[in-house]
Coordinates of C-alpha atoms and ligand atoms in Angstrom, one line a residue:
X10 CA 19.1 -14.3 -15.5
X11 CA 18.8 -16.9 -12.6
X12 CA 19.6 -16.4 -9.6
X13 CA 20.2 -18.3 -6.0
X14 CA 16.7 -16.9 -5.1
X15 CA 15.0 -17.8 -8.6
X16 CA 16.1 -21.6 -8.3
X17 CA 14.9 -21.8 -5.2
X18 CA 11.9 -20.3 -6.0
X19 CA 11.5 -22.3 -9.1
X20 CA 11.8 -25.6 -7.3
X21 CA 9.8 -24.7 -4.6
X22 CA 6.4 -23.9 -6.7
X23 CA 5.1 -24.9 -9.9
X24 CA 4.7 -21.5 -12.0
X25 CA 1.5 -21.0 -14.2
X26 CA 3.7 -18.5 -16.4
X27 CA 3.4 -18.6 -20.0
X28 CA 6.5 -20.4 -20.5
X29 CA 7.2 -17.1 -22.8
X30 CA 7.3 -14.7 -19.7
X31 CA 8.8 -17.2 -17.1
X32 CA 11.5 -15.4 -15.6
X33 CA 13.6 -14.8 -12.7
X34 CA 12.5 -13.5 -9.7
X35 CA 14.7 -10.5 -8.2
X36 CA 13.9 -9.2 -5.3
X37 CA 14.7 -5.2 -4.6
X38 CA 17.0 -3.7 -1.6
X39 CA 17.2 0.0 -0.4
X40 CA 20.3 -0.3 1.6
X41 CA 20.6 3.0 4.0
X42 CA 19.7 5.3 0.7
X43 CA 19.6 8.8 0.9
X44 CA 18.4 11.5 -2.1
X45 CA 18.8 14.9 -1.6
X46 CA 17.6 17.8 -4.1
X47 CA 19.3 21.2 -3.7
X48 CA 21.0 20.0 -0.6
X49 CA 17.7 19.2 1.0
X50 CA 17.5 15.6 2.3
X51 CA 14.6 13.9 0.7
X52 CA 14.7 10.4 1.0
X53 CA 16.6 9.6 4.7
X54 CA 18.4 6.7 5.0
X55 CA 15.8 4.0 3.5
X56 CA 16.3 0.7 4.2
X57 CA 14.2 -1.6 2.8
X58 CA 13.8 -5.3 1.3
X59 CA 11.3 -6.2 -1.2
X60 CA 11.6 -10.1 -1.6
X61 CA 11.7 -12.3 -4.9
X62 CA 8.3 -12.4 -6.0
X63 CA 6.5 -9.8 -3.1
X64 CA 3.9 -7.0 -3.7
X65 CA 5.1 -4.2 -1.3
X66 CA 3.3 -0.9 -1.3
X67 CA 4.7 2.3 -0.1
X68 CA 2.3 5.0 1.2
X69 CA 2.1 8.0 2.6
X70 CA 0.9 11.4 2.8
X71 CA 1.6 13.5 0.1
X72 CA 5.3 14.8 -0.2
X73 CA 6.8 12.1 2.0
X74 CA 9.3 10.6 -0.4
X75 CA 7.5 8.0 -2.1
X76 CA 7.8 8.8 -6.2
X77 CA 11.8 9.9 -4.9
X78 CA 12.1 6.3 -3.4
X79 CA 10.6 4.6 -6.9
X80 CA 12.4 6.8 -9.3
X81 CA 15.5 5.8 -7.0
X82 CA 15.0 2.3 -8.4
X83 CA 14.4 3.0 -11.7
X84 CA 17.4 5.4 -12.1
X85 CA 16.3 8.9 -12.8
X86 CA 16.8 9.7 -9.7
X87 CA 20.7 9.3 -8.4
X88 CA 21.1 8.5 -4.5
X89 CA 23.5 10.6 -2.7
X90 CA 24.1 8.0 -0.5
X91 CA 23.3 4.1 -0.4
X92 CA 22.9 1.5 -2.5
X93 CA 19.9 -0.2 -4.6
X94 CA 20.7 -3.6 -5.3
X95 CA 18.2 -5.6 -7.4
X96 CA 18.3 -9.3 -7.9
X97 CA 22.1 -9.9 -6.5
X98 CA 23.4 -7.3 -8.8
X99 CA 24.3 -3.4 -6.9
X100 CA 22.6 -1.2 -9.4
X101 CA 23.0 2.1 -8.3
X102 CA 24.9 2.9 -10.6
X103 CA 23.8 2.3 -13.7
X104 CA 21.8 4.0 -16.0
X105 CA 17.6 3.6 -15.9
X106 CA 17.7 1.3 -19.6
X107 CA 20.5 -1.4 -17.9
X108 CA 17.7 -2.0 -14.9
X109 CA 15.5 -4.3 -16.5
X110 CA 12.5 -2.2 -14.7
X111 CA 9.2 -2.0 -15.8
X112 CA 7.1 1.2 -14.5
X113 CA 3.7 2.3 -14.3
X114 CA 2.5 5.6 -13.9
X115 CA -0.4 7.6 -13.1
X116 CA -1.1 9.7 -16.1
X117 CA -0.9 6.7 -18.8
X118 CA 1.9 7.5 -20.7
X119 CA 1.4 6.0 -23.5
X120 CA 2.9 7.0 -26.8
X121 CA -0.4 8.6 -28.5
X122 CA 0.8 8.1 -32.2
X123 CA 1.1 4.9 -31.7
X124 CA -1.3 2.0 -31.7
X125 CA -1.6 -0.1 -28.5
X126 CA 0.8 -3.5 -30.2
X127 CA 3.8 -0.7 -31.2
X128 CA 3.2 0.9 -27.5
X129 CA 3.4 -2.4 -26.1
X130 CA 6.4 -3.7 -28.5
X131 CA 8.1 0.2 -28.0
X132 CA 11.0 -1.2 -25.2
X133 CA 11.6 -5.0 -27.4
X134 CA 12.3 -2.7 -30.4
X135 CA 14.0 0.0 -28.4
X136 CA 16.4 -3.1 -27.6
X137 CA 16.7 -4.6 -30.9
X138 CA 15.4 -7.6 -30.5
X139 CA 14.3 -10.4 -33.1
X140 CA 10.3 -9.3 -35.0
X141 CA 9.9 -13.2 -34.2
X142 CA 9.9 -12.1 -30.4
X143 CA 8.3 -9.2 -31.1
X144 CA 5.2 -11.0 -32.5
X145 CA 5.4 -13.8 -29.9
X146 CA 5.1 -11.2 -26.9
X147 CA 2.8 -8.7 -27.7
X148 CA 0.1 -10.5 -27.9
X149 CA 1.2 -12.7 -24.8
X150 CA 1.6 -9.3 -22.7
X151 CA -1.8 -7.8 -24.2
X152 CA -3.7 -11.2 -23.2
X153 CA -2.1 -11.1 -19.6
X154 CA -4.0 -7.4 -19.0
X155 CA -6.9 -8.3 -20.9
X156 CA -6.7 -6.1 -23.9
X157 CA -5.7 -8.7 -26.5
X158 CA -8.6 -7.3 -28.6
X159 CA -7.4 -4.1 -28.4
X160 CA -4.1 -3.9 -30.0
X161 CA -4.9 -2.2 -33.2
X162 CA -6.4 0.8 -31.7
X163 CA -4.9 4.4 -30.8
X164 CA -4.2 5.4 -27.1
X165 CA -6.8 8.2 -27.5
X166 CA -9.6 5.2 -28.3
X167 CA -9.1 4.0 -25.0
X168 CA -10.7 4.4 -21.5
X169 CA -8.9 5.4 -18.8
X170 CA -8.4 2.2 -17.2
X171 CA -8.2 0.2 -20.7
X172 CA -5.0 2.6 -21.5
X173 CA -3.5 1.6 -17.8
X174 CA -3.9 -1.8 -18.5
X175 CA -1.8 -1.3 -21.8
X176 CA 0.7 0.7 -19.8
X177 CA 1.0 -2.6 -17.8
X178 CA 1.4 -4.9 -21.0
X179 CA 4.1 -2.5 -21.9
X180 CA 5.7 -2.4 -18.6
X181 CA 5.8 -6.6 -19.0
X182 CA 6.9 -6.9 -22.4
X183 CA 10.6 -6.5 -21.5
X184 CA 10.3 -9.0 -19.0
X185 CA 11.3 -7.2 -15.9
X186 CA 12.8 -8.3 -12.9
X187 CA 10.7 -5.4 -10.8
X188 CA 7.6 -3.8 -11.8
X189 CA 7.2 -0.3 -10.0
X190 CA 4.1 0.7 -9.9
X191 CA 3.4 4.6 -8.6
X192 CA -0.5 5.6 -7.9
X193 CA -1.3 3.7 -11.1
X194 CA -5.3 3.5 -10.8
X195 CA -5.2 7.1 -9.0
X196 CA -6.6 8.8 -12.4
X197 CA -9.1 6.5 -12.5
X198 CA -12.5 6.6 -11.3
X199 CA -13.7 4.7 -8.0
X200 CA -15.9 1.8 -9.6
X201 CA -12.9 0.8 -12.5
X202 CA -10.2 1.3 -9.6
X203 CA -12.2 -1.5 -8.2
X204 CA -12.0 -3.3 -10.9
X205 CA -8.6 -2.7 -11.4
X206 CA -7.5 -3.7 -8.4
X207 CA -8.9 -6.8 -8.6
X208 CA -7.0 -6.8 -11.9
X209 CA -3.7 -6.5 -10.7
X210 CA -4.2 -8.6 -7.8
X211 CA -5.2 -11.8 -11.0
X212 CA -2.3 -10.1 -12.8
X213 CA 0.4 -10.9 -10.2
X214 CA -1.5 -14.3 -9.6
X215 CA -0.4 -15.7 -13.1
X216 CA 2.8 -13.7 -12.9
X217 CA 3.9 -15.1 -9.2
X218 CA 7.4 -14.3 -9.7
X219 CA 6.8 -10.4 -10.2
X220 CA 8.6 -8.6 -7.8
X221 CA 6.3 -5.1 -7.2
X222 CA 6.7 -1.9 -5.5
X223 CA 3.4 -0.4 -5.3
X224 CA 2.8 3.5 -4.8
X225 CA 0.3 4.7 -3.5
X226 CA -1.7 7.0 -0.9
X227 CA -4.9 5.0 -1.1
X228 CA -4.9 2.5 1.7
X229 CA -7.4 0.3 0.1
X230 CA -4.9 -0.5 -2.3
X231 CA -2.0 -1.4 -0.5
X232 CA -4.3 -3.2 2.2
X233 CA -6.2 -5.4 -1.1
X234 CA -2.8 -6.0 -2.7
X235 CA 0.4 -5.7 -1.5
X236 CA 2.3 -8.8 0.8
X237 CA 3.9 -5.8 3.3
X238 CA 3.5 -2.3 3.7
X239 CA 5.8 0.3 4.3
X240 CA 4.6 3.9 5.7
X241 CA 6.7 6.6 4.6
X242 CA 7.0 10.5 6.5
X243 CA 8.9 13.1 5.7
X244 CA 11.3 11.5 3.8
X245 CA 11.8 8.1 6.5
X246 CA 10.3 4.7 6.7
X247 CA 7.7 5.0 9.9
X248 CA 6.5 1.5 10.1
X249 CA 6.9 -1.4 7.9
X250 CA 5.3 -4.6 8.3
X251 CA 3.3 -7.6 6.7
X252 CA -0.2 -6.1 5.6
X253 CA -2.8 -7.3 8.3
X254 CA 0.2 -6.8 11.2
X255 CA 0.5 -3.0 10.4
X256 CA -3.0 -2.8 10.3
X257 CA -3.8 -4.7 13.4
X258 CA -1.0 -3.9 15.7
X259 CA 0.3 -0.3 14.4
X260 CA 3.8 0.4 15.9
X261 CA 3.2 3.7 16.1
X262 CA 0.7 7.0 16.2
X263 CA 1.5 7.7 12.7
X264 CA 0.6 4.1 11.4
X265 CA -2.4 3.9 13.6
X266 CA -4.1 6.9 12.0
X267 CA -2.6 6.6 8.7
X268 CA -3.6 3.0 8.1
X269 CA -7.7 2.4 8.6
X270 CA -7.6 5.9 10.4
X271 CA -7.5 4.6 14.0
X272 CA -9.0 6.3 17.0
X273 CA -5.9 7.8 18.6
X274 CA -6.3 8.6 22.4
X275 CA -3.4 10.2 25.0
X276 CA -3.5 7.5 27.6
X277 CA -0.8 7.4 30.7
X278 CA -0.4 5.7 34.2
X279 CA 0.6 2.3 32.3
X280 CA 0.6 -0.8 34.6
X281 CA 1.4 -4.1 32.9
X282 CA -0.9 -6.7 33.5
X283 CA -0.8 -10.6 32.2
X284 CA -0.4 -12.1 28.8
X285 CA 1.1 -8.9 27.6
X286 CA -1.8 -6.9 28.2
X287 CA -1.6 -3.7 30.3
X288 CA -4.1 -1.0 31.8
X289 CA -4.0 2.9 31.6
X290 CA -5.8 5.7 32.1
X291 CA -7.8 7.6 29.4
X292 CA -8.4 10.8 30.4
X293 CA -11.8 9.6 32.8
X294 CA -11.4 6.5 31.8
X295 CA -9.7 2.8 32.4
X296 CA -8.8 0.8 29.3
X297 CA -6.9 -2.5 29.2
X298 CA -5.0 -3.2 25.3
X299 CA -2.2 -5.1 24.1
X300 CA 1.1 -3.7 25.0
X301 CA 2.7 -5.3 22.1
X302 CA 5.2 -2.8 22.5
X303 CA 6.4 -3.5 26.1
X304 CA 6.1 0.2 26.9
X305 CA 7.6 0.3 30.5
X306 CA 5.0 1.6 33.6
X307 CA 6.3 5.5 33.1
X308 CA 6.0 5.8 29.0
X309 CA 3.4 7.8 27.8
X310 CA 1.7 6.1 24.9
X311 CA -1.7 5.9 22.7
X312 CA -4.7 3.9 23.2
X313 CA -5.5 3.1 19.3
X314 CA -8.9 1.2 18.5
X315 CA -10.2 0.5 15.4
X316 CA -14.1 2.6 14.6
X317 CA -15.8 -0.9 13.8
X318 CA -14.2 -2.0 17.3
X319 CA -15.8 0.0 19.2
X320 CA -19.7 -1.6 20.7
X321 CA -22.9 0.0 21.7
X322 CA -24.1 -3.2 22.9
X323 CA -24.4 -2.8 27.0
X324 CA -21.9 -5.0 28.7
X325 CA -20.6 -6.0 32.4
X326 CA -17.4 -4.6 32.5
X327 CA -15.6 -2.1 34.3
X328 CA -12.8 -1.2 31.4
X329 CA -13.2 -0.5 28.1
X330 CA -16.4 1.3 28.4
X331 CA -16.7 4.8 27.9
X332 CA -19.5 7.2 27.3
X333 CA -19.8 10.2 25.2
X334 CA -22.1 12.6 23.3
X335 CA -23.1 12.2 20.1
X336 CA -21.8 15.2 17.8
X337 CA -22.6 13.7 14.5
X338 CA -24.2 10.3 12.5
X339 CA -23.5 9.8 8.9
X340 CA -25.0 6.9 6.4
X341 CA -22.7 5.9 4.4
X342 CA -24.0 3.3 2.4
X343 CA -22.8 0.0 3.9
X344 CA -22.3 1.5 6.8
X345 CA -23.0 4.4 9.9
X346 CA -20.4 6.2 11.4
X347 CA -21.1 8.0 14.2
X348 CA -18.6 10.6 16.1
X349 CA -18.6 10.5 19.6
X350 CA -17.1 13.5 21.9
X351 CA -15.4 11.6 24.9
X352 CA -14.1 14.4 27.3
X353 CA -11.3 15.9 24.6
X354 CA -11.3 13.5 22.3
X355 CA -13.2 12.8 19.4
X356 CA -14.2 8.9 18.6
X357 CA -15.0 7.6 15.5
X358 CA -17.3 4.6 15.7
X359 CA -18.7 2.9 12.8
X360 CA -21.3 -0.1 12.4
X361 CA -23.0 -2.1 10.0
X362 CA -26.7 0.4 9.2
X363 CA -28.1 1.1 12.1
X364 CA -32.3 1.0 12.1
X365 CA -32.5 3.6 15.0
X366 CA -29.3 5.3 14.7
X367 CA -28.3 7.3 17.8
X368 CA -29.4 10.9 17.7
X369 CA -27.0 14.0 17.8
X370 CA -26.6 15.2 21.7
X371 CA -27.3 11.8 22.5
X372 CA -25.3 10.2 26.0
X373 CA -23.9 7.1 24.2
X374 CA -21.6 4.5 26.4
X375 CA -19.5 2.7 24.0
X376 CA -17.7 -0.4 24.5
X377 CA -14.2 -2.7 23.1
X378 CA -12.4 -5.5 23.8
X379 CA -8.8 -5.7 25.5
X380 CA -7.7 -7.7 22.2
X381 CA -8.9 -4.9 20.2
X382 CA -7.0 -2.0 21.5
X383 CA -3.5 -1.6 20.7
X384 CA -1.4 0.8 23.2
X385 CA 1.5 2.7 20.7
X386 CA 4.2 4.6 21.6
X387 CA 4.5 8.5 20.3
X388 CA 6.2 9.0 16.7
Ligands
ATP23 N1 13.1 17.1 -9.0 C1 12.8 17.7 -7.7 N2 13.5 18.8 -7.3 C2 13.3 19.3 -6.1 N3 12.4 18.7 -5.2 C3 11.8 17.7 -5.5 C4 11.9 17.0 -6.8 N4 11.1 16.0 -6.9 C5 10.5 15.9 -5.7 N5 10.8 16.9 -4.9 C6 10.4 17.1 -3.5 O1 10.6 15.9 -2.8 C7 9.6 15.7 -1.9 C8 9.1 14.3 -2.1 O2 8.5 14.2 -3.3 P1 7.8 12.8 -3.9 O3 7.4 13.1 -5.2 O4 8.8 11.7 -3.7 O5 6.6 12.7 -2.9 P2 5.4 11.6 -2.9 O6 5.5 10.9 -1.6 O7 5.5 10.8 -4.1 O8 4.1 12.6 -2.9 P3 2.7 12.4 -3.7 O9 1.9 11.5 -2.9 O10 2.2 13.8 -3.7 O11 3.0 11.9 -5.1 C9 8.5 16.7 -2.1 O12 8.7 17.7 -1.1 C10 8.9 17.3 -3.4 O13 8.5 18.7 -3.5
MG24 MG1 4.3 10.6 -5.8

């Protein structure tokens, strides 16, 4: 079904979609919904818009509403207040089959008694449609995940990720308007995850008009794939932004650490300097960041710098520097990350390998842009 949005859309860009699976693109909106379970609010008041055509990942620490906020989409979960409107069409109301939702899960559930084409063709004959379609889109959605080769065999003859990558094809073969995605790689291990990801990312890459909502508690995913990120807690939408923005200017504590686990400091004494910039004091210390925020001279807020921000290199400056003892070094592979006690406060610090890494007990002074620190309010 076409929409405003999917003629727009569709005269705007030059689709690589087999003409089979060309379809509209429907965006998805939370509008103020609320789910409670046994009178206890679970999802508060989400308000969200997933354009035509967008990856958007969800994350958040465990229990914070995220599987509540997909399975509102999807239907088996009813809102007690608020609306989910998909495409142009309010579809809070109706039941999970009328959505025209494809889902992913984490624990491949796939039928097991049946071979990877019937698991794939399950929803096209669970709708009656024509064998003619049938036999056209199988193999279409098999050849889009890669498994085209695969369609004769058993779940159970599968990897892991081979049988998530069927999950997908299934997903598709209705033709959604919204794929929803929750933690699908999480089951898998950390090299095909990889793999996966990059997958997904080639998947939505010949399937531009795929509206996704991705779930997930790994960063790394929602940071590789998704458009904009939304950070859920307890239940309510923390911080929502496009990818790099979240990352690079967090609008809060909560985002800082929960996306690329930012070094979070208590600062106060804020004095606004030029170019949106401002200075406070860090326990010892003076630090000028970005005061994106426009926090007003008496706020307490949050010096938050990034660990591969943060310099040994000796520099002439009189903020941003701050030295502290060495409590630990760890190589990691690619990389060393150090933590640094700096009066209360523990810094993380990390840097390509190091030949003489510092030692334990070691007085290190450490060193960071203005550009690089971000100053957030509490929440
Ligand atoms: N059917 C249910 N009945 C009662 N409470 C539920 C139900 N489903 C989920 N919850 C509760 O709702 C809260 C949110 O659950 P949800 O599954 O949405 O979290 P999540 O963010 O997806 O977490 P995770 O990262 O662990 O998957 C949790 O506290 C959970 O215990
Ligand atoms: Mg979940």
């Amino acid at each position: 079904m076409a929409n405003s949005l999917t003629m727009d859309r569709g005269q705007q860009q030059a689709s690589p979609v087999p003409a089979a699976l060309a379809q509209g693109a429907s965006g998805i909106g939370f509008e103020n919904v609320s789910v409670a379970y046994g009178g206890q609010t679970i999802l508060d008041s989400l308000t969200l818009t997933v354009k035509p055509g967008e990856i958007v990942a969800l994350i958040g620490p465990s229990g914070s509403g995220k599987t509540t906020a997909l399975r509102a989409v999807a239907g088996f979960v009813q809102p007690s207040a608020g609306r989910i409107v998909i495409g142009n069409k309010d579809v809070t109301q109706l039941p999970p089959y009328a959505r025209n939702i494809g889902m992913v899960v984490q624990n491949y559930a796939l039928f097991p008694h049946m071979r990877v084409e019937d698991n794939v063709a399950f929803g096209l004959r669970a709708r009656g449609e024509q064998a003619d379609l049938i036999r056209a889109r199988v193999p279409e959605c098999l050849g889009l995940v890669g498994m085209s080769k695969y369609a004769k065999r058993y779940p159970r003859e599968l990897s892991g990720g081979q049988q998530q990558r069927v999950a997908i094809a299934r997903a598709l073969a209705i033709r959604p308007q919204v794929l929803l995605l929750d933690e699908p790689l999480s089951a898998l291990d950390a090299q095909i995850r990889r793999s996966m990801l990059d997958e997904l990312a080639k998947l939505h890459r010949s399937l531009p008009s795929l509206t996704v909502l991705y779930v997930t508690h790994d960063q790394t995913e929602a940071l590789t794939l998704a458009n904009h990120i939304g950070i859920m807690r307890d239940g309510k939408l923390v911080a929502y932004g496009d990818t790099q923005g979240l990352y690079r200017h967090p609008p809060n504590r909560f985002a800082a650490e929960f996306l690329g686990r930012a070094n979070v400091l208590p600062a106060r004494q804020l004095e606004p300097l030029a170019d949106g910039f401002a200075r406070v004091r860090c326990g010892d210390f003076v630090i000028e960041g970005r005061n994106h925020h426009n926090l007003a001279a008496s706020s307490a807020c949050y010096v938050c710098v990034r660990p591969h921000d943060l310099h040994f290199e000796p520099r002439a400056q009189k903020s941003n520097s701050v030295t502290g003892i060495v409590r630990s070094v760890q190589w990691l592979g690619e990389l060393h990350s150090v933590m640094l006690e700096v009066g209360d406060e523990m810094l993380r610090l990390t840097r390509p390998p190091l030949s003489s890494p510092p030692e334990p007990g070691a007085v290190l002074p450490v060193h960071f842009d203005a550009a690089d620190v971000t100053l957030v309010p509490e929440g």
